Every structure is written in structure tokens, then in C-alpha cells.
Amino acid sequence: MDHDNSTDDSNVSASGRPDSSIRVEIFEDHVWAGEVARRLVAHLNDQPTSRICLPTGETPRPLYTAAAPLLDVSSATVFLLDEFGLPPGSPARCDSMLQRDLLGSLEEPPHMYHRLDANASDPADECGRFDSLVADGGLNLTLLGLGGNGHLGLNEPGTTVDSATRVAELAQSTANAVRGYDPDADPVDGMTLGLERILASDEIWLVVTGSHKAPILERTINGPISSALPASFLRDHPNAVVYADRSAATLL
Ligand code: PGA
């Protein structure tokens, strides 16, 4: 892939593919969670030792709730996509959310579960450790939410397509979203799996719900492929799919 990394919209991907396409599956709002959950359960049934990367946030919550009773990740390797720079135990931390929304409801937790320690004494070393764990075997499946600003994980607008796993500054809108989970939180940064590793995943599912996501989903699908909207890079991935509910897909 050959992308211009400028955030200027005039700098469309040098591959010249502003019309690159990605498969989009749209479900009625009330069946979305069950349909995507069914696919996740089927993936793990087919590949019990799959190496999967999971996001947190509002979007995956109903999907995790629907999947939990049937999901067997006991032999899988689970990676948590990102983590905010918040004290341990903050309800806004991604590890707290994944525990609350999925892992705590499973009959058997994953024996292999890896996450970024945002409180590590040597953040660069911690990012390198996590990155190596991901790289050593790669990812079979990565689920991603779509940020209101087009981010993937904490790969905010302006992130280059080859970005490493690293400490990343939060966009203001992301920091605001974090405060919605923990009013006492004052997040400025976090750690995230970089776009390079995300885009190397065999398969990627972008999960998008709600009418508030309709404009950014429309730009993700139809706008320029550019660092200005990191999710647009998924259109150059050979095996990425968008699972959207009807409300998020109204502008497509
Ligand atoms: P949300 O967040 O699922 O809470 O909307 C998505 C994201 O920011 O990646």
C-alpha cells in the first residue's frame, strides 16, 4: 500500500483509489447484535485457537452480551486493542470494560489474554512487548469500533498507515468520551495497537451502530482514503467487512 499520510483531504491515497470498496453488511437495528455475535461464535467454533483482537466501547457491548453465553475463547488468544492512560480500576479503562462487558460473563475465560499496561514504568518498552506478542503469530480476526472522528483504536486522525504500537495522544472527542465513563478521569493519552499490526490482521470487522455514526461511516466508505480518516484505510484491506446497523447506514 502506498498512502499519502497528510491530513489534507486533497492528498488522497497515492494508490489513487478513492473509490476502493469494502464489503458492507447492514442489519436491522434490532437484529444487529445477534447477527454479529453469531458470526463471532462461529469464527471461534471454526478456529478455537484463533488469535483475536477485541475493542471496547458502546458499540460492541450488545454484541458481547449476545455472544457471551455461546462464546468459547478458552483456547483462543485474546488481545485488547487499546488502553487509556488512567489509574487501575477506573471504569473507563478498556480492561475494566472488556471484563465487565464480556470476559466476566464467559463460562471459561481465555487462557491467553494480553493487554497493554498503561501504567507500565517504561511505556515504550511495554508497547514493544505487546507489539511483539501480536507480531509473533499475527492476528486472525480483529474487531474494531469506528470513532466519531474516524479513529481505529487510539489511532486518531493524522495517524500514518504504518504506525507502530505506541503511546498516542487522545483527540479531544476521545477524551470526552472517556469522561463519559469516568467523570473523575483526566485522560490525555493511551496505548494502542498501531495501524500496521491492525491492517496485517487476516480478517477485520468494523462494527458500527447508531445514527450518530452515519456521517463518519459515509465518509469512511465514500471519502478519500487518507490519514485524515484512519478507518478509510480498511478499504485497502483484502478481507475487511463493515457490520453496520440500519441507523448507521442511512447515508450509504
Ligand atoms: P463507541 O466507540 O463504540 O463507544 O462509539 C468507538 C470507538 O471510539 O472506537
mmCIF file of C-alpha atoms and ligand atoms in Angstrom:
data_model
loop_
_atom_site.group_PDB
_atom_site.id
_atom_site.type_symbol
_atom_site.label_atom_id
_atom_site.label_comp_id
_atom_site.label_asym_id
_atom_site.label_seq_id
_atom_site.Cartn_x
_atom_site.Cartn_y
_atom_site.Cartn_z
ATOM 1 C CA MET A 1 0.000 0.000 0.000
ATOM 2 C CA ASP A 2 1.219 3.459 -0.734
ATOM 3 C CA HIS A 3 -0.579 6.197 1.059
ATOM 4 C CA ASP A 4 -0.001 9.840 1.485
ATOM 5 C CA ASN A 5 -0.026 10.461 5.182
ATOM 6 C CA SER A 6 -1.039 14.062 5.084
ATOM 7 C CA THR A 7 -4.219 15.025 6.849
ATOM 8 C CA ASP A 8 -5.071 17.298 3.930
ATOM 9 C CA ASP A 9 -8.061 15.810 2.167
ATOM 10 C CA SER A 10 -6.571 16.754 -1.178
ATOM 11 C CA ASN A 11 -3.897 14.163 -0.505
ATOM 12 C CA VAL A 12 -5.846 11.095 -1.402
ATOM 13 C CA SER A 13 -4.082 7.750 -1.268
ATOM 14 C CA ALA A 14 -1.265 7.634 -3.768
ATOM 15 C CA SER A 15 -2.698 4.300 -4.860
ATOM 16 C CA GLY A 16 -5.310 6.512 -6.469
ATOM 17 C CA ARG A 17 -8.206 4.519 -5.119
ATOM 18 C CA PRO A 18 -10.627 6.923 -3.502
ATOM 19 C CA ASP A 19 -13.303 4.585 -4.791
ATOM 20 C CA SER A 20 -11.789 1.460 -3.236
ATOM 21 C CA SER A 21 -14.576 -0.650 -1.905
ATOM 22 C CA ILE A 22 -15.173 -2.637 1.236
ATOM 23 C CA ARG A 23 -17.916 -5.140 1.890
ATOM 24 C CA VAL A 24 -20.706 -3.636 3.948
ATOM 25 C CA GLU A 25 -23.362 -5.781 5.599
ATOM 26 C CA ILE A 26 -26.353 -3.947 7.008
ATOM 27 C CA PHE A 27 -28.709 -5.415 9.584
ATOM 28 C CA GLU A 28 -31.888 -4.050 11.060
ATOM 29 C CA ASP A 29 -31.078 -2.378 14.354
ATOM 30 C CA HIS A 30 -32.797 -4.983 16.497
ATOM 31 C CA VAL A 31 -31.002 -7.962 14.951
ATOM 32 C CA TRP A 32 -27.542 -6.411 14.515
ATOM 33 C CA ALA A 33 -26.036 -7.623 17.804
ATOM 34 C CA GLY A 34 -27.346 -11.160 17.414
ATOM 35 C CA GLU A 35 -26.163 -11.450 13.814
ATOM 36 C CA VAL A 36 -22.632 -10.248 14.526
ATOM 37 C CA ALA A 37 -22.492 -12.332 17.703
ATOM 38 C CA ARG A 38 -23.467 -15.408 15.693
ATOM 39 C CA ARG A 39 -20.569 -14.757 13.332
ATOM 40 C CA LEU A 40 -18.140 -14.302 16.210
ATOM 41 C CA VAL A 41 -19.272 -17.522 17.857
ATOM 42 C CA ALA A 42 -18.973 -19.335 14.509
ATOM 43 C CA HIS A 43 -15.460 -17.956 13.982
ATOM 44 C CA LEU A 44 -14.323 -19.332 17.348
ATOM 45 C CA ASN A 45 -16.072 -22.659 16.740
ATOM 46 C CA ASP A 46 -14.266 -22.968 13.413
ATOM 47 C CA GLN A 47 -10.930 -21.734 14.767
ATOM 48 C CA PRO A 48 -10.809 -22.390 18.521
ATOM 49 C CA THR A 49 -7.170 -21.270 18.726
ATOM 50 C CA SER A 50 -7.799 -18.068 16.795
ATOM 51 C CA ARG A 51 -5.779 -15.008 17.711
ATOM 52 C CA ILE A 52 -8.364 -12.280 18.058
ATOM 53 C CA CYS A 53 -8.152 -8.608 18.915
ATOM 54 C CA LEU A 54 -11.153 -7.025 20.621
ATOM 55 C CA PRO A 55 -12.256 -3.421 21.135
ATOM 56 C CA THR A 56 -14.281 -1.852 23.913
ATOM 57 C CA GLY A 57 -16.798 0.987 23.876
ATOM 58 C CA GLU A 58 -20.531 1.282 23.401
ATOM 59 C CA THR A 59 -20.739 -0.407 20.016
ATOM 60 C CA PRO A 60 -19.562 -3.902 20.935
ATOM 61 C CA ARG A 61 -21.454 -4.090 24.219
ATOM 62 C CA PRO A 62 -24.711 -5.617 22.890
ATOM 63 C CA LEU A 63 -22.734 -7.855 20.599
ATOM 64 C CA TYR A 64 -20.671 -9.158 23.531
ATOM 65 C CA THR A 65 -23.820 -9.620 25.602
ATOM 66 C CA ALA A 66 -25.374 -11.677 22.826
ATOM 67 C CA ALA A 67 -22.219 -13.694 22.206
ATOM 68 C CA ALA A 68 -21.159 -14.404 25.789
ATOM 69 C CA PRO A 69 -23.431 -17.387 26.542
ATOM 70 C CA LEU A 70 -22.175 -19.245 23.467
ATOM 71 C CA LEU A 71 -18.660 -17.929 23.027
ATOM 72 C CA ASP A 72 -15.713 -20.197 23.728
ATOM 73 C CA VAL A 73 -12.428 -18.291 23.796
ATOM 74 C CA SER A 74 -10.796 -20.686 26.247
ATOM 75 C CA SER A 75 -8.285 -21.870 23.632
ATOM 76 C CA ALA A 76 -8.054 -18.587 21.770
ATOM 77 C CA THR A 77 -5.507 -15.848 22.287
ATOM 78 C CA VAL A 78 -7.260 -12.587 23.061
ATOM 79 C CA PHE A 79 -5.636 -9.186 22.629
ATOM 80 C CA LEU A 80 -7.198 -5.976 23.898
ATOM 81 C CA LEU A 81 -6.944 -3.298 21.210
ATOM 82 C CA ASP A 82 -6.005 -0.302 23.337
ATOM 83 C CA GLU A 83 -5.884 1.192 26.795
ATOM 84 C CA PHE A 84 -6.308 4.646 28.248
ATOM 85 C CA GLY A 85 -3.719 6.215 30.498
ATOM 86 C CA LEU A 86 -5.890 6.008 33.617
ATOM 87 C CA PRO A 87 -5.341 4.587 37.092
ATOM 88 C CA PRO A 88 -6.052 0.873 37.590
ATOM 89 C CA GLY A 89 -9.679 0.268 38.408
ATOM 90 C CA SER A 90 -11.057 3.282 36.539
ATOM 91 C CA PRO A 91 -14.368 2.197 34.976
ATOM 92 C CA ALA A 92 -13.259 3.943 31.795
ATOM 93 C CA ARG A 93 -10.261 1.697 31.352
ATOM 94 C CA CYS A 94 -10.553 -0.676 28.431
ATOM 95 C CA ASP A 95 -9.560 -3.662 30.541
ATOM 96 C CA SER A 96 -12.330 -2.805 33.023
ATOM 97 C CA MET A 97 -14.814 -2.524 30.158
ATOM 98 C CA LEU A 98 -13.844 -5.789 28.472
ATOM 99 C CA GLN A 99 -14.056 -7.557 31.817
ATOM 100 C CA ARG A 100 -17.469 -6.052 32.506
ATOM 101 C CA ASP A 101 -18.899 -6.423 29.005
ATOM 102 C CA LEU A 102 -17.538 -9.832 28.002
ATOM 103 C CA LEU A 103 -14.848 -11.672 29.910
ATOM 104 C CA GLY A 104 -16.681 -11.636 33.239
ATOM 105 C CA SER A 105 -19.693 -13.308 31.623
ATOM 106 C CA LEU A 106 -17.863 -16.179 29.989
ATOM 107 C CA GLU A 107 -18.095 -19.683 31.339
ATOM 108 C CA GLU A 108 -14.360 -20.031 30.872
ATOM 109 C CA PRO A 109 -12.023 -17.055 30.423
ATOM 110 C CA PRO A 110 -9.333 -17.076 27.762
ATOM 111 C CA HIS A 111 -6.170 -18.750 28.998
ATOM 112 C CA MET A 112 -4.184 -16.344 26.898
ATOM 113 C CA TYR A 113 -5.219 -12.736 27.314
ATOM 114 C CA HIS A 114 -2.856 -9.893 26.516
ATOM 115 C CA ARG A 115 -3.341 -6.205 27.124
ATOM 116 C CA LEU A 116 -1.301 -3.060 27.198
ATOM 117 C CA ASP A 117 -0.357 -1.891 30.701
ATOM 118 C CA ALA A 118 -0.883 1.835 30.500
ATOM 119 C CA ASN A 119 0.766 2.245 33.911
ATOM 120 C CA ALA A 120 3.989 0.491 32.947
ATOM 121 C CA SER A 121 7.127 2.238 34.182
ATOM 122 C CA ASP A 122 8.630 2.095 30.697
ATOM 123 C CA PRO A 123 5.777 2.803 28.243
ATOM 124 C CA ALA A 124 7.887 2.354 25.119
ATOM 125 C CA ASP A 125 9.112 -0.988 26.369
ATOM 126 C CA GLU A 126 5.544 -2.037 27.203
ATOM 127 C CA CYS A 127 4.340 -1.115 23.715
ATOM 128 C CA GLY A 128 7.207 -3.082 22.213
ATOM 129 C CA ARG A 129 6.357 -6.100 24.380
ATOM 130 C CA PHE A 130 2.725 -6.091 23.288
ATOM 131 C CA ASP A 131 3.619 -5.439 19.670
ATOM 132 C CA SER A 132 5.948 -8.450 19.647
ATOM 133 C CA LEU A 133 3.239 -10.671 21.108
ATOM 134 C CA VAL A 134 0.889 -9.616 18.314
ATOM 135 C CA ALA A 135 3.521 -9.861 15.602
ATOM 136 C CA ASP A 136 4.596 -13.327 16.718
ATOM 137 C CA GLY A 137 1.724 -15.201 15.123
ATOM 138 C CA GLY A 138 -0.256 -12.227 13.872
ATOM 139 C CA LEU A 139 -3.980 -11.782 14.254
ATOM 140 C CA ASN A 140 -6.630 -13.949 12.654
ATOM 141 C CA LEU A 141 -9.501 -11.608 13.405
ATOM 142 C CA THR A 142 -9.660 -8.016 14.604
ATOM 143 C CA LEU A 143 -12.883 -6.307 15.634
ATOM 144 C CA LEU A 144 -12.884 -2.518 15.569
ATOM 145 C CA GLY A 145 -15.289 0.205 16.576
ATOM 146 C CA LEU A 146 -15.455 3.358 14.493
ATOM 147 C CA GLY A 147 -14.576 6.545 16.331
ATOM 148 C CA GLY A 148 -16.792 9.532 15.696
ATOM 149 C CA ASN A 149 -13.690 11.142 14.209
ATOM 150 C CA GLY A 150 -12.762 8.050 12.182
ATOM 151 C CA HIS A 151 -10.193 6.671 14.586
ATOM 152 C CA LEU A 152 -9.404 2.965 14.975
ATOM 153 C CA GLY A 153 -8.302 2.089 18.474
ATOM 154 C CA LEU A 154 -6.394 5.206 19.518
ATOM 155 C CA ASN A 155 -5.085 5.726 16.023
ATOM 156 C CA GLU A 156 -6.518 9.200 15.760
ATOM 157 C CA PRO A 157 -6.795 11.308 12.589
ATOM 158 C CA GLY A 158 -3.308 12.016 11.286
ATOM 159 C CA THR A 159 -2.037 8.521 12.084
ATOM 160 C CA THR A 160 0.079 7.017 9.349
ATOM 161 C CA VAL A 161 -0.826 3.686 7.812
ATOM 162 C CA ASP A 162 2.408 2.120 9.048
ATOM 163 C CA SER A 163 2.063 3.395 12.614
ATOM 164 C CA ALA A 164 3.571 1.287 15.375
ATOM 165 C CA THR A 165 2.049 0.140 18.635
ATOM 166 C CA ARG A 166 2.680 3.135 20.827
ATOM 167 C CA VAL A 167 1.608 5.777 23.304
ATOM 168 C CA ALA A 168 -0.835 8.008 21.441
ATOM 169 C CA GLU A 169 -2.261 11.371 22.360
ATOM 170 C CA LEU A 170 -6.057 11.374 22.559
ATOM 171 C CA ALA A 171 -8.202 13.546 20.335
ATOM 172 C CA GLN A 172 -10.420 15.876 22.352
ATOM 173 C CA SER A 173 -13.526 13.938 21.341
ATOM 174 C CA THR A 174 -11.945 10.696 22.573
ATOM 175 C CA ALA A 175 -11.006 12.275 25.920
ATOM 176 C CA ASN A 176 -14.583 13.499 26.249
ATOM 177 C CA ALA A 177 -15.921 10.022 25.576
ATOM 178 C CA VAL A 178 -13.645 8.636 28.296
ATOM 179 C CA ARG A 179 -15.035 11.164 30.784
ATOM 180 C CA GLY A 180 -18.479 9.802 29.983
ATOM 181 C CA TYR A 181 -17.385 6.542 31.602
ATOM 182 C CA ASP A 182 -15.455 8.136 34.466
ATOM 183 C CA PRO A 183 -16.225 11.778 35.324
ATOM 184 C CA ASP A 184 -13.086 11.872 37.501
ATOM 185 C CA ALA A 185 -10.846 10.842 34.640
ATOM 186 C CA ASP A 186 -8.497 13.307 33.007
ATOM 187 C CA PRO A 187 -7.108 11.288 30.136
ATOM 188 C CA VAL A 188 -4.509 12.761 27.810
ATOM 189 C CA ASP A 189 -3.094 9.693 26.179
ATOM 190 C CA GLY A 190 -3.271 5.935 25.913
ATOM 191 C CA MET A 191 -1.583 2.962 24.323
ATOM 192 C CA THR A 192 -2.842 1.444 21.122
ATOM 193 C CA LEU A 193 -2.101 -1.315 18.722
ATOM 194 C CA GLY A 194 -0.738 0.502 15.667
ATOM 195 C CA LEU A 195 -2.369 0.539 12.277
ATOM 196 C CA GLU A 196 0.408 -1.570 10.839
ATOM 197 C CA ARG A 197 -0.492 -4.568 13.015
ATOM 198 C CA ILE A 198 -4.237 -3.957 12.726
ATOM 199 C CA LEU A 199 -4.088 -3.909 8.953
ATOM 200 C CA ALA A 200 -1.971 -7.082 8.928
ATOM 201 C CA SER A 201 -4.853 -8.993 10.537
ATOM 202 C CA ASP A 202 -6.175 -11.788 8.314
ATOM 203 C CA GLU A 203 -9.726 -10.535 8.765
ATOM 204 C CA ILE A 204 -11.147 -7.279 10.127
ATOM 205 C CA TRP A 205 -14.697 -6.472 11.191
ATOM 206 C CA LEU A 206 -15.612 -2.812 11.608
ATOM 207 C CA VAL A 207 -18.683 -2.692 13.830
ATOM 208 C CA VAL A 208 -20.801 0.456 13.558
ATOM 209 C CA THR A 209 -24.166 1.281 15.069
ATOM 210 C CA GLY A 210 -26.403 4.278 15.599
ATOM 211 C CA SER A 211 -27.468 7.288 13.573
ATOM 212 C CA HIS A 212 -24.733 9.428 15.162
ATOM 213 C CA LYS A 213 -22.199 7.298 13.259
ATOM 214 C CA ALA A 214 -23.919 7.697 9.885
ATOM 215 C CA PRO A 215 -21.857 10.712 8.678
ATOM 216 C CA ILE A 216 -18.472 9.250 9.633
ATOM 217 C CA LEU A 217 -19.404 5.855 8.196
ATOM 218 C CA GLU A 218 -20.404 7.516 4.942
ATOM 219 C CA ARG A 219 -17.036 9.299 4.772
ATOM 220 C CA THR A 220 -15.228 6.086 5.677
ATOM 221 C CA ILE A 221 -16.858 4.273 2.776
ATOM 222 C CA ASN A 222 -17.085 7.001 0.149
ATOM 223 C CA GLY A 223 -14.499 9.619 1.035
ATOM 224 C CA PRO A 224 -10.814 9.731 0.239
ATOM 225 C CA ILE A 225 -8.517 7.079 1.670
ATOM 226 C CA SER A 226 -6.411 9.254 3.890
ATOM 227 C CA SER A 227 -4.773 9.606 7.282
ATOM 228 C CA ALA A 228 -7.392 12.252 7.964
ATOM 229 C CA LEU A 229 -9.773 9.331 8.479
ATOM 230 C CA PRO A 230 -7.823 6.255 9.614
ATOM 231 C CA ALA A 231 -10.797 3.896 9.160
ATOM 232 C CA SER A 232 -10.692 4.621 5.432
ATOM 233 C CA PHE A 233 -7.508 2.515 5.241
ATOM 234 C CA LEU A 234 -9.690 -0.553 5.783
ATOM 235 C CA ARG A 235 -10.860 -0.173 2.192
ATOM 236 C CA ASP A 236 -7.433 -1.325 1.065
ATOM 237 C CA HIS A 237 -7.612 -4.457 3.214
ATOM 238 C CA PRO A 238 -8.393 -7.656 1.284
ATOM 239 C CA ASN A 239 -10.665 -9.132 3.917
ATOM 240 C CA ALA A 240 -12.355 -6.355 5.862
ATOM 241 C CA VAL A 241 -16.091 -6.067 6.322
ATOM 242 C CA VAL A 242 -18.329 -3.445 7.869
ATOM 243 C CA TYR A 243 -21.145 -4.739 10.037
ATOM 244 C CA ALA A 244 -23.486 -1.779 10.356
ATOM 245 C CA ASP A 245 -26.950 -1.430 11.713
ATOM 246 C CA ARG A 246 -29.615 0.305 9.616
ATOM 247 C CA SER A 247 -29.343 3.524 11.635
ATOM 248 C CA ALA A 248 -25.622 3.864 10.955
ATOM 249 C CA ALA A 249 -26.083 3.052 7.281
ATOM 250 C CA THR A 250 -28.682 5.678 6.405
ATOM 251 C CA LEU A 251 -26.251 7.783 4.354
ATOM 252 C CA LEU A 252 -24.766 4.912 2.352
HETATM 253 P P1 PGA B 1 -18.039 3.621 20.626
HETATM 254 O O1 PGA B 1 -16.549 3.989 20.311
HETATM 255 O O2 PGA B 1 -18.216 2.193 20.292
HETATM 256 O O3 PGA B 1 -18.163 3.872 22.097
HETATM 257 O O4 PGA B 1 -18.897 4.506 19.803
HETATM 258 C C1 PGA B 1 -15.991 3.546 19.138
HETATM 259 C C2 PGA B 1 -14.569 3.999 19.096
HETATM 260 O O5 PGA B 1 -14.286 5.107 19.551
HETATM 261 O O6 PGA B 1 -13.721 3.244 18.616
#
